[in-house]
mmCIF file with all atom_site columns, C-alpha atoms and ligand atoms in Angstrom:
data_model
loop_
_atom_site.group_PDB
_atom_site.id
_atom_site.type_symbol
_atom_site.label_atom_id
_atom_site.label_alt_id
_atom_site.label_comp_id
_atom_site.label_asym_id
_atom_site.label_entity_id
_atom_site.label_seq_id
_atom_site.pdbx_PDB_ins_code
_atom_site.Cartn_x
_atom_site.Cartn_y
_atom_site.Cartn_z
_atom_site.occupancy
_atom_site.B_iso_or_equiv
_atom_site.pdbx_formal_charge
_atom_site.auth_seq_id
_atom_site.auth_comp_id
_atom_site.auth_asym_id
_atom_site.auth_atom_id
_atom_site.pdbx_PDB_model_num
ATOM   1   C CA  . MET B 1 1   ? -0.111  -0.007 -0.134 1.00 89.00 ? 1   MET B CA  1
ATOM   2   C CA  . LYS B 1 2   ? 1.351   3.468  -0.460 1.00 93.00 ? 2   LYS B CA  1
ATOM   3   C CA  . ILE B 1 3   ? 0.592   6.359  1.579  1.00 96.00 ? 3   ILE B CA  1
ATOM   4   C CA  . VAL B 1 4   ? 1.452   9.895  1.311  1.00 97.00 ? 4   VAL B CA  1
ATOM   5   C CA  . PHE B 1 5   ? 2.997   11.503 4.551  1.00 96.00 ? 5   PHE B CA  1
ATOM   6   C CA  . ALA B 1 6   ? 1.637   15.033 3.968  1.00 96.00 ? 6   ALA B CA  1
ATOM   7   C CA  . THR B 1 7   ? 4.914   16.885 5.524  1.00 93.00 ? 7   THR B CA  1
ATOM   8   C CA  . ASN B 1 8   ? 7.479   19.352 3.753  1.00 86.00 ? 8   ASN B CA  1
ATOM   9   C CA  . ASN B 1 9   ? 9.871   18.292 6.826  1.00 87.00 ? 9   ASN B CA  1
ATOM   10  C CA  . LEU B 1 10  ? 12.604  15.658 5.286  1.00 84.00 ? 10  LEU B CA  1
ATOM   11  C CA  . ASN B 1 11  ? 13.522  14.957 8.779  1.00 79.00 ? 11  ASN B CA  1
ATOM   12  C CA  . LYS B 1 12  ? 9.988   13.356 9.529  1.00 85.00 ? 12  LYS B CA  1
ATOM   13  C CA  . LEU B 1 13  ? 9.985   11.846 6.315  1.00 87.00 ? 13  LEU B CA  1
ATOM   14  C CA  . SER B 1 14  ? 12.698  9.709  6.848  1.00 82.00 ? 14  SER B CA  1
ATOM   15  C CA  . GLU B 1 15  ? 12.388  8.937  10.216 1.00 79.00 ? 15  GLU B CA  1
ATOM   16  C CA  . ILE B 1 16  ? 8.615   7.263  9.316  1.00 84.00 ? 16  ILE B CA  1
ATOM   17  C CA  . GLN B 1 17  ? 10.046  5.713  6.400  1.00 84.00 ? 17  GLN B CA  1
ATOM   18  C CA  . SER B 1 18  ? 12.652  3.479  8.583  1.00 78.00 ? 18  SER B CA  1
ATOM   19  C CA  . LEU B 1 19  ? 9.778   2.628  11.037 1.00 80.00 ? 19  LEU B CA  1
ATOM   20  C CA  . VAL B 1 20  ? 6.426   1.401  8.786  1.00 85.00 ? 20  VAL B CA  1
ATOM   21  C CA  . PRO B 1 21  ? 6.023   -2.184 8.032  1.00 81.00 ? 21  PRO B CA  1
ATOM   22  C CA  . ASN B 1 22  ? 7.571   -4.250 4.795  1.00 83.00 ? 22  ASN B CA  1
ATOM   23  C CA  . GLY B 1 23  ? 4.358   -3.724 2.289  1.00 86.00 ? 23  GLY B CA  1
ATOM   24  C CA  . ILE B 1 24  ? 3.950   0.119  3.134  1.00 88.00 ? 24  ILE B CA  1
ATOM   25  C CA  . GLU B 1 25  ? 5.379   2.496  0.761  1.00 92.00 ? 25  GLU B CA  1
ATOM   26  C CA  . ILE B 1 26  ? 5.603   6.143  1.971  1.00 93.00 ? 26  ILE B CA  1
ATOM   27  C CA  . LEU B 1 27  ? 5.311   8.658  -0.269 1.00 95.00 ? 27  LEU B CA  1
ATOM   28  C CA  . SER B 1 28  ? 6.398   12.173 0.225  1.00 94.00 ? 28  SER B CA  1
ATOM   29  C CA  . LEU B 1 29  ? 4.416   15.234 -1.192 1.00 97.00 ? 29  LEU B CA  1
ATOM   30  C CA  . ILE B 1 30  ? 7.134   15.945 -4.072 1.00 95.00 ? 30  ILE B CA  1
ATOM   31  C CA  . ASP B 1 31  ? 6.540   12.146 -5.013 1.00 95.00 ? 31  ASP B CA  1
ATOM   32  C CA  . ILE B 1 32  ? 2.748   12.911 -5.881 1.00 96.00 ? 32  ILE B CA  1
ATOM   33  C CA  . ASN B 1 33  ? 3.819   16.339 -7.263 1.00 96.00 ? 33  ASN B CA  1
ATOM   34  C CA  . CYS B 1 34  ? 2.290   18.473 -4.549 1.00 96.00 ? 34  CYS B CA  1
ATOM   35  C CA  . ASN B 1 35  ? 3.686   21.487 -4.513 1.00 95.00 ? 35  ASN B CA  1
ATOM   36  C CA  . GLU B 1 36  ? 0.854   23.723 -2.791 1.00 94.00 ? 36  GLU B CA  1
ATOM   37  C CA  . LYS B 1 37  ? 0.767   24.886 0.543  1.00 92.00 ? 37  LYS B CA  1
ATOM   38  C CA  . LEU B 1 38  ? -1.472  22.815 2.231  1.00 95.00 ? 38  LEU B CA  1
ATOM   39  C CA  . PRO B 1 39  ? -4.419  24.649 4.504  1.00 94.00 ? 39  PRO B CA  1
ATOM   40  C CA  . GLU B 1 40  ? -3.675  24.656 8.198  1.00 93.00 ? 40  GLU B CA  1
ATOM   41  C CA  . THR B 1 41  ? -6.237  27.338 9.460  1.00 95.00 ? 41  THR B CA  1
ATOM   42  C CA  . SER B 1 42  ? -7.557  25.034 12.111 1.00 97.00 ? 42  SER B CA  1
ATOM   43  C CA  . LEU B 1 43  ? -7.933  26.287 15.765 1.00 96.00 ? 43  LEU B CA  1
ATOM   44  C CA  . THR B 1 44  ? -6.558  22.738 16.883 1.00 97.00 ? 44  THR B CA  1
ATOM   45  C CA  . LEU B 1 45  ? -4.059  20.541 16.621 1.00 98.00 ? 45  LEU B CA  1
ATOM   46  C CA  . GLU B 1 46  ? -6.555  17.354 15.552 1.00 98.00 ? 46  GLU B CA  1
ATOM   47  C CA  . GLY B 1 47  ? -8.199  19.975 13.185 1.00 98.00 ? 47  GLY B CA  1
ATOM   48  C CA  . ASN B 1 48  ? -5.372  21.136 11.127 1.00 98.00 ? 48  ASN B CA  1
ATOM   49  C CA  . ALA B 1 49  ? -3.624  17.253 11.074 1.00 98.00 ? 49  ALA B CA  1
ATOM   50  C CA  . LEU B 1 50  ? -7.224  16.332 9.696  1.00 98.00 ? 50  LEU B CA  1
ATOM   51  C CA  . GLN B 1 51  ? -7.123  19.725 7.114  1.00 98.00 ? 51  GLN B CA  1
ATOM   52  C CA  . LYS B 1 52  ? -3.613  18.797 5.757  1.00 98.00 ? 52  LYS B CA  1
ATOM   53  C CA  . ALA B 1 53  ? -4.556  14.766 5.054  1.00 98.00 ? 53  ALA B CA  1
ATOM   54  C CA  . LYS B 1 54  ? -8.108  15.513 3.955  1.00 98.00 ? 54  LYS B CA  1
ATOM   55  C CA  . PHE B 1 55  ? -6.141  17.937 1.379  1.00 98.00 ? 55  PHE B CA  1
ATOM   56  C CA  . VAL B 1 56  ? -4.204  15.546 -0.212 1.00 98.00 ? 56  VAL B CA  1
ATOM   57  C CA  . PHE B 1 57  ? -6.923  12.990 -0.134 1.00 98.00 ? 57  PHE B CA  1
ATOM   58  C CA  . ASP B 1 58  ? -9.853  14.932 -1.624 1.00 97.00 ? 58  ASP B CA  1
ATOM   59  C CA  . ASN B 1 59  ? -6.970  16.442 -4.285 1.00 97.00 ? 59  ASN B CA  1
ATOM   60  C CA  . TYR B 1 60  ? -4.875  13.960 -4.766 1.00 97.00 ? 60  TYR B CA  1
ATOM   61  C CA  . GLY B 1 61  ? -6.545  10.996 -4.688 1.00 97.00 ? 61  GLY B CA  1
ATOM   62  C CA  . TYR B 1 62  ? -4.152  9.059  -2.039 1.00 97.00 ? 62  TYR B CA  1
ATOM   63  C CA  . ASN B 1 63  ? -4.309  7.524  1.324  1.00 97.00 ? 63  ASN B CA  1
ATOM   64  C CA  . CYS B 1 64  ? -2.360  10.379 3.541  1.00 97.00 ? 64  CYS B CA  1
ATOM   65  C CA  . PHE B 1 65  ? -1.407  10.932 6.820  1.00 97.00 ? 65  PHE B CA  1
ATOM   66  C CA  . ALA B 1 66  ? -0.495  14.185 8.610  1.00 98.00 ? 66  ALA B CA  1
ATOM   67  C CA  . ASP B 1 67  ? 0.801   15.557 12.019 1.00 97.00 ? 67  ASP B CA  1
ATOM   68  C CA  . ASP B 1 68  ? 0.541   18.615 13.861 1.00 97.00 ? 68  ASP B CA  1
ATOM   69  C CA  . THR B 1 69  ? 1.905   19.574 16.948 1.00 97.00 ? 69  THR B CA  1
ATOM   70  C CA  . GLY B 1 70  ? 1.615   21.922 19.653 1.00 98.00 ? 70  GLY B CA  1
ATOM   71  C CA  . LEU B 1 71  ? 3.242   22.925 23.240 1.00 98.00 ? 71  LEU B CA  1
ATOM   72  C CA  . GLU B 1 72  ? 0.984   23.999 25.862 1.00 98.00 ? 72  GLU B CA  1
ATOM   73  C CA  . ILE B 1 73  ? 2.013   25.617 28.858 1.00 98.00 ? 73  ILE B CA  1
ATOM   74  C CA  . ASP B 1 74  ? -0.644  25.407 32.103 1.00 98.00 ? 74  ASP B CA  1
ATOM   75  C CA  . ALA B 1 75  ? 0.722   28.919 33.382 1.00 98.00 ? 75  ALA B CA  1
ATOM   76  C CA  . LEU B 1 76  ? -0.855  30.642 30.037 1.00 98.00 ? 76  LEU B CA  1
ATOM   77  C CA  . GLY B 1 77  ? -3.907  28.805 29.741 1.00 98.00 ? 77  GLY B CA  1
ATOM   78  C CA  . GLY B 1 78  ? -2.362  26.230 26.803 1.00 98.00 ? 78  GLY B CA  1
ATOM   79  C CA  . GLU B 1 79  ? -0.723  28.519 24.676 1.00 98.00 ? 79  GLU B CA  1
ATOM   80  C CA  . PRO B 1 80  ? 1.133   28.681 22.561 1.00 98.00 ? 80  PRO B CA  1
ATOM   81  C CA  . GLY B 1 81  ? -0.533  25.314 21.314 1.00 98.00 ? 81  GLY B CA  1
ATOM   82  C CA  . VAL B 1 82  ? -1.808  25.819 17.877 1.00 97.00 ? 82  VAL B CA  1
ATOM   83  C CA  . TYR B 1 83  ? 0.146   28.348 17.110 1.00 96.00 ? 83  TYR B CA  1
ATOM   84  C CA  . SER B 1 84  ? 3.298   27.356 18.539 1.00 97.00 ? 84  SER B CA  1
ATOM   85  C CA  . ALA B 1 85  ? 5.247   27.727 14.875 1.00 95.00 ? 85  ALA B CA  1
ATOM   86  C CA  . ARG B 1 86  ? 4.364   31.276 14.685 1.00 95.00 ? 86  ARG B CA  1
ATOM   87  C CA  . TYR B 1 87  ? 4.155   32.761 18.104 1.00 98.00 ? 87  TYR B CA  1
ATOM   88  C CA  . ALA B 1 88  ? 6.239   35.231 17.573 1.00 98.00 ? 88  ALA B CA  1
ATOM   89  C CA  . GLY B 1 89  ? 4.777   36.306 14.323 1.00 97.00 ? 89  GLY B CA  1
ATOM   90  C CA  . GLU B 1 90  ? 4.201   35.163 10.798 1.00 93.00 ? 90  GLU B CA  1
ATOM   91  C CA  . ASN B 1 91  ? 8.346   33.797 10.013 1.00 93.00 ? 91  ASN B CA  1
ATOM   92  C CA  . CYS B 1 92  ? 9.827   34.030 12.952 1.00 96.00 ? 92  CYS B CA  1
ATOM   93  C CA  . LEU B 1 93  ? 12.378  32.215 14.417 1.00 97.00 ? 93  LEU B CA  1
ATOM   94  C CA  . ALA B 1 94  ? 12.279  29.697 16.998 1.00 97.00 ? 94  ALA B CA  1
ATOM   95  C CA  . LYS B 1 95  ? 14.474  31.870 19.352 1.00 97.00 ? 95  LYS B CA  1
ATOM   96  C CA  . ASP B 1 96  ? 11.683  34.931 19.240 1.00 98.00 ? 96  ASP B CA  1
ATOM   97  C CA  . ASN B 1 97  ? 9.360   32.147 20.482 1.00 98.00 ? 97  ASN B CA  1
ATOM   98  C CA  . ILE B 1 98  ? 11.709  31.273 23.062 1.00 98.00 ? 98  ILE B CA  1
ATOM   99  C CA  . ARG B 1 99  ? 11.971  34.377 23.565 1.00 98.00 ? 99  ARG B CA  1
ATOM   100 C CA  . LYS B 1 100 ? 8.761   35.089 24.257 1.00 98.00 ? 100 LYS B CA  1
ATOM   101 C CA  . VAL B 1 101 ? 7.654   32.065 26.294 1.00 98.00 ? 101 VAL B CA  1
ATOM   102 C CA  . LEU B 1 102 ? 10.451  33.242 28.114 1.00 98.00 ? 102 LEU B CA  1
ATOM   103 C CA  . ASP B 1 103 ? 9.311   36.874 29.132 1.00 98.00 ? 103 ASP B CA  1
ATOM   104 C CA  . LYS B 1 104 ? 5.594   35.573 29.571 1.00 98.00 ? 104 LYS B CA  1
ATOM   105 C CA  . LEU B 1 105 ? 6.963   32.971 32.264 1.00 98.00 ? 105 LEU B CA  1
ATOM   106 C CA  . LYS B 1 106 ? 8.989   35.542 33.664 1.00 97.00 ? 106 LYS B CA  1
ATOM   107 C CA  . GLY B 1 107 ? 8.799   35.393 37.602 1.00 96.00 ? 107 GLY B CA  1
ATOM   108 C CA  . GLU B 1 108 ? 6.454   32.205 37.204 1.00 97.00 ? 108 GLU B CA  1
ATOM   109 C CA  . LYS B 1 109 ? 6.765   29.209 39.241 1.00 96.00 ? 109 LYS B CA  1
ATOM   110 C CA  . VAL B 1 110 ? 3.811   27.309 37.589 1.00 97.00 ? 110 VAL B CA  1
ATOM   111 C CA  . ARG B 1 111 ? 5.914   25.824 34.732 1.00 98.00 ? 111 ARG B CA  1
ATOM   112 C CA  . GLY B 1 112 ? 4.306   22.948 34.016 1.00 98.00 ? 112 GLY B CA  1
ATOM   113 C CA  . ALA B 1 113 ? 4.064   22.510 30.213 1.00 98.00 ? 113 ALA B CA  1
ATOM   114 C CA  . LYS B 1 114 ? 3.050   19.825 27.568 1.00 98.00 ? 114 LYS B CA  1
ATOM   115 C CA  . PHE B 1 115 ? 4.222   18.723 24.138 1.00 98.00 ? 115 PHE B CA  1
ATOM   116 C CA  . ARG B 1 116 ? 1.098   16.936 22.047 1.00 98.00 ? 116 ARG B CA  1
ATOM   117 C CA  . THR B 1 117 ? 1.258   15.594 18.559 1.00 97.00 ? 117 THR B CA  1
ATOM   118 C CA  . VAL B 1 118 ? -1.751  14.596 16.617 1.00 98.00 ? 118 VAL B CA  1
ATOM   119 C CA  . ILE B 1 119 ? -1.405  12.639 13.577 1.00 98.00 ? 119 ILE B CA  1
ATOM   120 C CA  . ALA B 1 120 ? -4.531  12.212 11.446 1.00 98.00 ? 120 ALA B CA  1
ATOM   121 C CA  . LEU B 1 121 ? -4.415  9.287  8.727  1.00 98.00 ? 121 LEU B CA  1
ATOM   122 C CA  . ILE B 1 122 ? -7.147  8.838  6.147  1.00 98.00 ? 122 ILE B CA  1
ATOM   123 C CA  . ILE B 1 123 ? -7.404  5.224  4.564  1.00 97.00 ? 123 ILE B CA  1
ATOM   124 C CA  . ASN B 1 124 ? -9.941  4.931  2.002  1.00 96.00 ? 124 ASN B CA  1
ATOM   125 C CA  . GLY B 1 125 ? -11.949 7.898  3.093  1.00 96.00 ? 125 GLY B CA  1
ATOM   126 C CA  . LYS B 1 126 ? -12.077 6.973  6.785  1.00 97.00 ? 126 LYS B CA  1
ATOM   127 C CA  . GLU B 1 127 ? -10.129 9.018  9.160  1.00 98.00 ? 127 GLU B CA  1
ATOM   128 C CA  . THR B 1 128 ? -8.195  8.085  12.549 1.00 98.00 ? 128 THR B CA  1
ATOM   129 C CA  . LEU B 1 129 ? -6.299  10.249 14.617 1.00 98.00 ? 129 LEU B CA  1
ATOM   130 C CA  . PHE B 1 130 ? -3.646  9.199  16.962 1.00 98.00 ? 130 PHE B CA  1
ATOM   131 C CA  . GLU B 1 131 ? -1.870  11.402 19.694 1.00 98.00 ? 131 GLU B CA  1
ATOM   132 C CA  . GLY B 1 132 ? 1.022   11.519 21.858 1.00 98.00 ? 132 GLY B CA  1
ATOM   133 C CA  . GLU B 1 133 ? 2.055   13.563 24.859 1.00 98.00 ? 133 GLU B CA  1
ATOM   134 C CA  . CYS B 1 134 ? 5.212   14.523 26.756 1.00 98.00 ? 134 CYS B CA  1
ATOM   135 C CA  . ASN B 1 135 ? 4.845   16.314 30.065 1.00 98.00 ? 135 ASN B CA  1
ATOM   136 C CA  . GLY B 1 136 ? 7.451   18.345 31.078 1.00 98.00 ? 136 GLY B CA  1
ATOM   137 C CA  . SER B 1 137 ? 8.262   21.994 32.157 1.00 98.00 ? 137 SER B CA  1
ATOM   138 C CA  . ILE B 1 138 ? 9.751   25.084 30.719 1.00 98.00 ? 138 ILE B CA  1
ATOM   139 C CA  . MET B 1 139 ? 13.428  25.743 32.255 1.00 98.00 ? 139 MET B CA  1
ATOM   140 C CA  . GLN B 1 140 ? 14.137  29.823 32.779 1.00 97.00 ? 140 GLN B CA  1
ATOM   141 C CA  . THR B 1 141 ? 16.879  29.785 30.231 1.00 98.00 ? 141 THR B CA  1
ATOM   142 C CA  . LYS B 1 142 ? 18.097  27.727 27.559 1.00 98.00 ? 142 LYS B CA  1
ATOM   143 C CA  . ASN B 1 143 ? 19.850  24.742 27.466 1.00 98.00 ? 143 ASN B CA  1
ATOM   144 C CA  . GLY B 1 144 ? 21.455  22.707 24.646 1.00 98.00 ? 144 GLY B CA  1
ATOM   145 C CA  . GLU B 1 145 ? 22.151  22.971 20.765 1.00 96.00 ? 145 GLU B CA  1
ATOM   146 C CA  . GLU B 1 146 ? 20.241  19.818 19.146 1.00 93.00 ? 146 GLU B CA  1
ATOM   147 C CA  . GLY B 1 147 ? 16.994  19.483 18.346 1.00 89.00 ? 147 GLY B CA  1
ATOM   148 C CA  . PHE B 1 148 ? 14.946  22.279 16.813 1.00 92.00 ? 148 PHE B CA  1
ATOM   149 C CA  . GLY B 1 149 ? 11.612  24.907 18.006 1.00 95.00 ? 149 GLY B CA  1
ATOM   150 C CA  . TYR B 1 150 ? 11.365  24.780 21.609 1.00 98.00 ? 150 TYR B CA  1
ATOM   151 C CA  . ASP B 1 151 ? 13.817  21.936 22.635 1.00 96.00 ? 151 ASP B CA  1
ATOM   152 C CA  . PRO B 1 152 ? 16.259  23.864 24.506 1.00 98.00 ? 152 PRO B CA  1
ATOM   153 C CA  . ILE B 1 153 ? 13.385  25.127 26.946 1.00 98.00 ? 153 ILE B CA  1
ATOM   154 C CA  . PHE B 1 154 ? 11.478  22.317 27.642 1.00 98.00 ? 154 PHE B CA  1
ATOM   155 C CA  . LYS B 1 155 ? 12.770  19.789 30.138 1.00 98.00 ? 155 LYS B CA  1
ATOM   156 C CA  . PRO B 1 156 ? 10.312  16.540 30.182 1.00 98.00 ? 156 PRO B CA  1
ATOM   157 C CA  . PHE B 1 157 ? 9.452   15.081 33.462 1.00 98.00 ? 157 PHE B CA  1
ATOM   158 C CA  . GLY B 1 158 ? 12.373  12.770 35.161 1.00 97.00 ? 158 GLY B CA  1
ATOM   159 C CA  . TYR B 1 159 ? 14.860  14.071 33.262 1.00 97.00 ? 159 TYR B CA  1
ATOM   160 C CA  . ASN B 1 160 ? 17.880  15.929 34.232 1.00 97.00 ? 160 ASN B CA  1
ATOM   161 C CA  . LEU B 1 161 ? 18.114  17.069 30.773 1.00 97.00 ? 161 LEU B CA  1
ATOM   162 C CA  . THR B 1 162 ? 16.171  19.525 28.166 1.00 98.00 ? 162 THR B CA  1
ATOM   163 C CA  . PHE B 1 163 ? 15.553  17.831 24.697 1.00 96.00 ? 163 PHE B CA  1
ATOM   164 C CA  . ALA B 1 164 ? 18.138  19.736 22.996 1.00 96.00 ? 164 ALA B CA  1
ATOM   165 C CA  . GLU B 1 165 ? 20.848  18.144 25.613 1.00 98.00 ? 165 GLU B CA  1
ATOM   166 C CA  . MET B 1 166 ? 19.261  14.660 24.444 1.00 95.00 ? 166 MET B CA  1
ATOM   167 C CA  . THR B 1 167 ? 20.113  12.540 21.330 1.00 92.00 ? 167 THR B CA  1
ATOM   168 C CA  . LYS B 1 168 ? 17.586  12.394 18.779 1.00 86.00 ? 168 LYS B CA  1
ATOM   169 C CA  . ASP B 1 169 ? 17.022  8.788  19.383 1.00 86.00 ? 169 ASP B CA  1
ATOM   170 C CA  . GLU B 1 170 ? 16.823  9.554  23.432 1.00 92.00 ? 170 GLU B CA  1
ATOM   171 C CA  . LYS B 1 171 ? 14.400  12.306 22.520 1.00 93.00 ? 171 LYS B CA  1
ATOM   172 C CA  . GLY B 1 172 ? 12.217  9.909  20.014 1.00 89.00 ? 172 GLY B CA  1
ATOM   173 C CA  . VAL B 1 173 ? 11.699  7.613  22.722 1.00 90.00 ? 173 VAL B CA  1
ATOM   174 C CA  . ILE B 1 174 ? 9.726   9.583  24.912 1.00 95.00 ? 174 ILE B CA  1
ATOM   175 C CA  . SER B 1 175 ? 8.826   12.363 22.709 1.00 94.00 ? 175 SER B CA  1
ATOM   176 C CA  . HIS B 1 176 ? 5.062   13.411 22.049 1.00 96.00 ? 176 HIS B CA  1
ATOM   177 C CA  . ARG B 1 177 ? 5.815   12.808 17.963 1.00 93.00 ? 177 ARG B CA  1
ATOM   178 C CA  . GLY B 1 178 ? 7.900   9.408  18.904 1.00 92.00 ? 178 GLY B CA  1
ATOM   179 C CA  . LYS B 1 179 ? 4.716   8.111  20.958 1.00 95.00 ? 179 LYS B CA  1
ATOM   180 C CA  . ALA B 1 180 ? 2.223   9.182  18.287 1.00 96.00 ? 180 ALA B CA  1
ATOM   181 C CA  . VAL B 1 181 ? 4.091   7.612  15.526 1.00 93.00 ? 181 VAL B CA  1
ATOM   182 C CA  . LYS B 1 182 ? 4.378   4.305  17.348 1.00 93.00 ? 182 LYS B CA  1
ATOM   183 C CA  . LYS B 1 183 ? 0.845   4.280  17.503 1.00 96.00 ? 183 LYS B CA  1
ATOM   184 C CA  . LEU B 1 184 ? 0.753   5.337  13.426 1.00 95.00 ? 184 LEU B CA  1
ATOM   185 C CA  . ILE B 1 185 ? 2.923   2.015  12.751 1.00 92.00 ? 185 ILE B CA  1
ATOM   186 C CA  . LEU B 1 186 ? 1.264   -0.191 15.002 1.00 93.00 ? 186 LEU B CA  1
ATOM   187 C CA  . PHE B 1 187 ? -2.291  0.367  13.453 1.00 94.00 ? 187 PHE B CA  1
ATOM   188 C CA  . LEU B 1 188 ? -0.402  0.366  9.992  1.00 91.00 ? 188 LEU B CA  1
ATOM   189 C CA  . ALA B 1 189 ? 1.037   -2.930 11.053 1.00 87.00 ? 189 ALA B CA  1
ATOM   190 C CA  . ALA B 1 190 ? -2.621  -4.385 11.991 1.00 89.00 ? 190 ALA B CA  1
ATOM   191 C CA  . THR B 1 191 ? -3.858  -3.385 8.880  1.00 82.00 ? 191 THR B CA  1
ATOM   192 C CA  . ASP B 1 192 ? -1.509  -4.229 5.926  1.00 60.00 ? 192 ASP B CA  1
HETATM 193 P P1  . IMP U 2 .   ? 4.777   20.972 13.609 1.00 67.76 ? 1   IMP U P1  1
HETATM 194 O O1  . IMP U 2 .   ? 3.602   20.352 13.569 1.00 67.76 ? 1   IMP U O1  1
HETATM 195 O O2  . IMP U 2 .   ? 5.555   19.248 13.604 1.00 67.76 ? 1   IMP U O2  1
HETATM 196 O O3  . IMP U 2 .   ? 5.221   21.353 12.273 1.00 67.76 ? 1   IMP U O3  1
HETATM 197 O O4  . IMP U 2 .   ? 4.806   22.008 14.962 1.00 67.76 ? 1   IMP U O4  1
HETATM 198 C C1  . IMP U 2 .   ? 4.732   22.881 15.194 1.00 67.76 ? 1   IMP U C1  1
HETATM 199 C C2  . IMP U 2 .   ? 5.761   23.748 16.321 1.00 67.76 ? 1   IMP U C2  1
HETATM 200 O O5  . IMP U 2 .   ? 6.009   23.377 17.206 1.00 67.76 ? 1   IMP U O5  1
HETATM 201 C C3  . IMP U 2 .   ? 7.234   23.795 15.546 1.00 67.76 ? 1   IMP U C3  1
HETATM 202 O O6  . IMP U 2 .   ? 7.398   24.544 14.015 1.00 67.76 ? 1   IMP U O6  1
HETATM 203 C C4  . IMP U 2 .   ? 8.006   23.800 16.873 1.00 67.76 ? 1   IMP U C4  1
HETATM 204 O O7  . IMP U 2 .   ? 8.239   25.604 17.221 1.00 67.76 ? 1   IMP U O7  1
HETATM 205 C C5  . IMP U 2 .   ? 7.166   23.364 17.610 1.00 67.76 ? 1   IMP U C5  1
HETATM 206 N N1  . IMP U 2 .   ? 7.478   21.732 17.929 1.00 67.76 ? 1   IMP U N1  1
HETATM 207 C C6  . IMP U 2 .   ? 6.953   20.938 17.543 1.00 67.76 ? 1   IMP U C6  1
HETATM 208 N N2  . IMP U 2 .   ? 7.741   19.707 17.939 1.00 67.76 ? 1   IMP U N2  1
HETATM 209 C C7  . IMP U 2 .   ? 8.632   20.045 18.680 1.00 67.76 ? 1   IMP U C7  1
HETATM 210 C C8  . IMP U 2 .   ? 9.820   19.593 19.282 1.00 67.76 ? 1   IMP U C8  1
HETATM 211 O O8  . IMP U 2 .   ? 9.357   18.159 19.396 1.00 67.76 ? 1   IMP U O8  1
HETATM 212 N N3  . IMP U 2 .   ? 10.495  20.121 19.850 1.00 67.76 ? 1   IMP U N3  1
HETATM 213 C C9  . IMP U 2 .   ? 10.400  21.228 20.114 1.00 67.76 ? 1   IMP U C9  1
HETATM 214 N N4  . IMP U 2 .   ? 9.620   22.067 19.671 1.00 67.76 ? 1   IMP U N4  1
HETATM 215 C C10 . IMP U 2 .   ? 8.732   21.582 18.256 1.00 67.76 ? 1   IMP U C10 1
#
């Protein structure tokens, strides 16, 4: 079976390609000649993931899955959430988003937060959602050089390191995305 992963992120693509069961071929957006920007206008992670997967299924006719991730900070009422990529403004950099979070949490003692990933899969029109969470806390300052996004300020519970101080493999085992992907892979293996 061929399934499109509706992402332009080549790291995510190669990560999944090595995990899927034999018999499933993951195609990229480039493979199906999709150069359009996928719609992502929902106010929820679930909505955005479904919107992207449905767009590919409806317009290109391929079974497809798409993901969406957000950092939900308790003291900020769940912000930045669905706006995680552009919290400090359209086309901002990760360091701008981090600065905004640290500024907003200045003096704040309650620093609990979680990353949440939702993957929406559409096979022959049937939609299934998979979710992964990673609970932790927001540091006072940045630590570490690995990873991306908010990794330098996110410390998962039970660890004395931020995500940016872990290797990709260490992070993958406990991360929100790692957990959601694992559920997707198990589902695909069972339906293969
Ligand atoms: P996306 O839905 O995977 O593109 O994630 C949206 C935004 O959430 C990214 O642009 C990052 O700012 C943030 N983000 C997602 N996953 C992670 C992660 O594993 N570590 C740190 N930041 C992340």
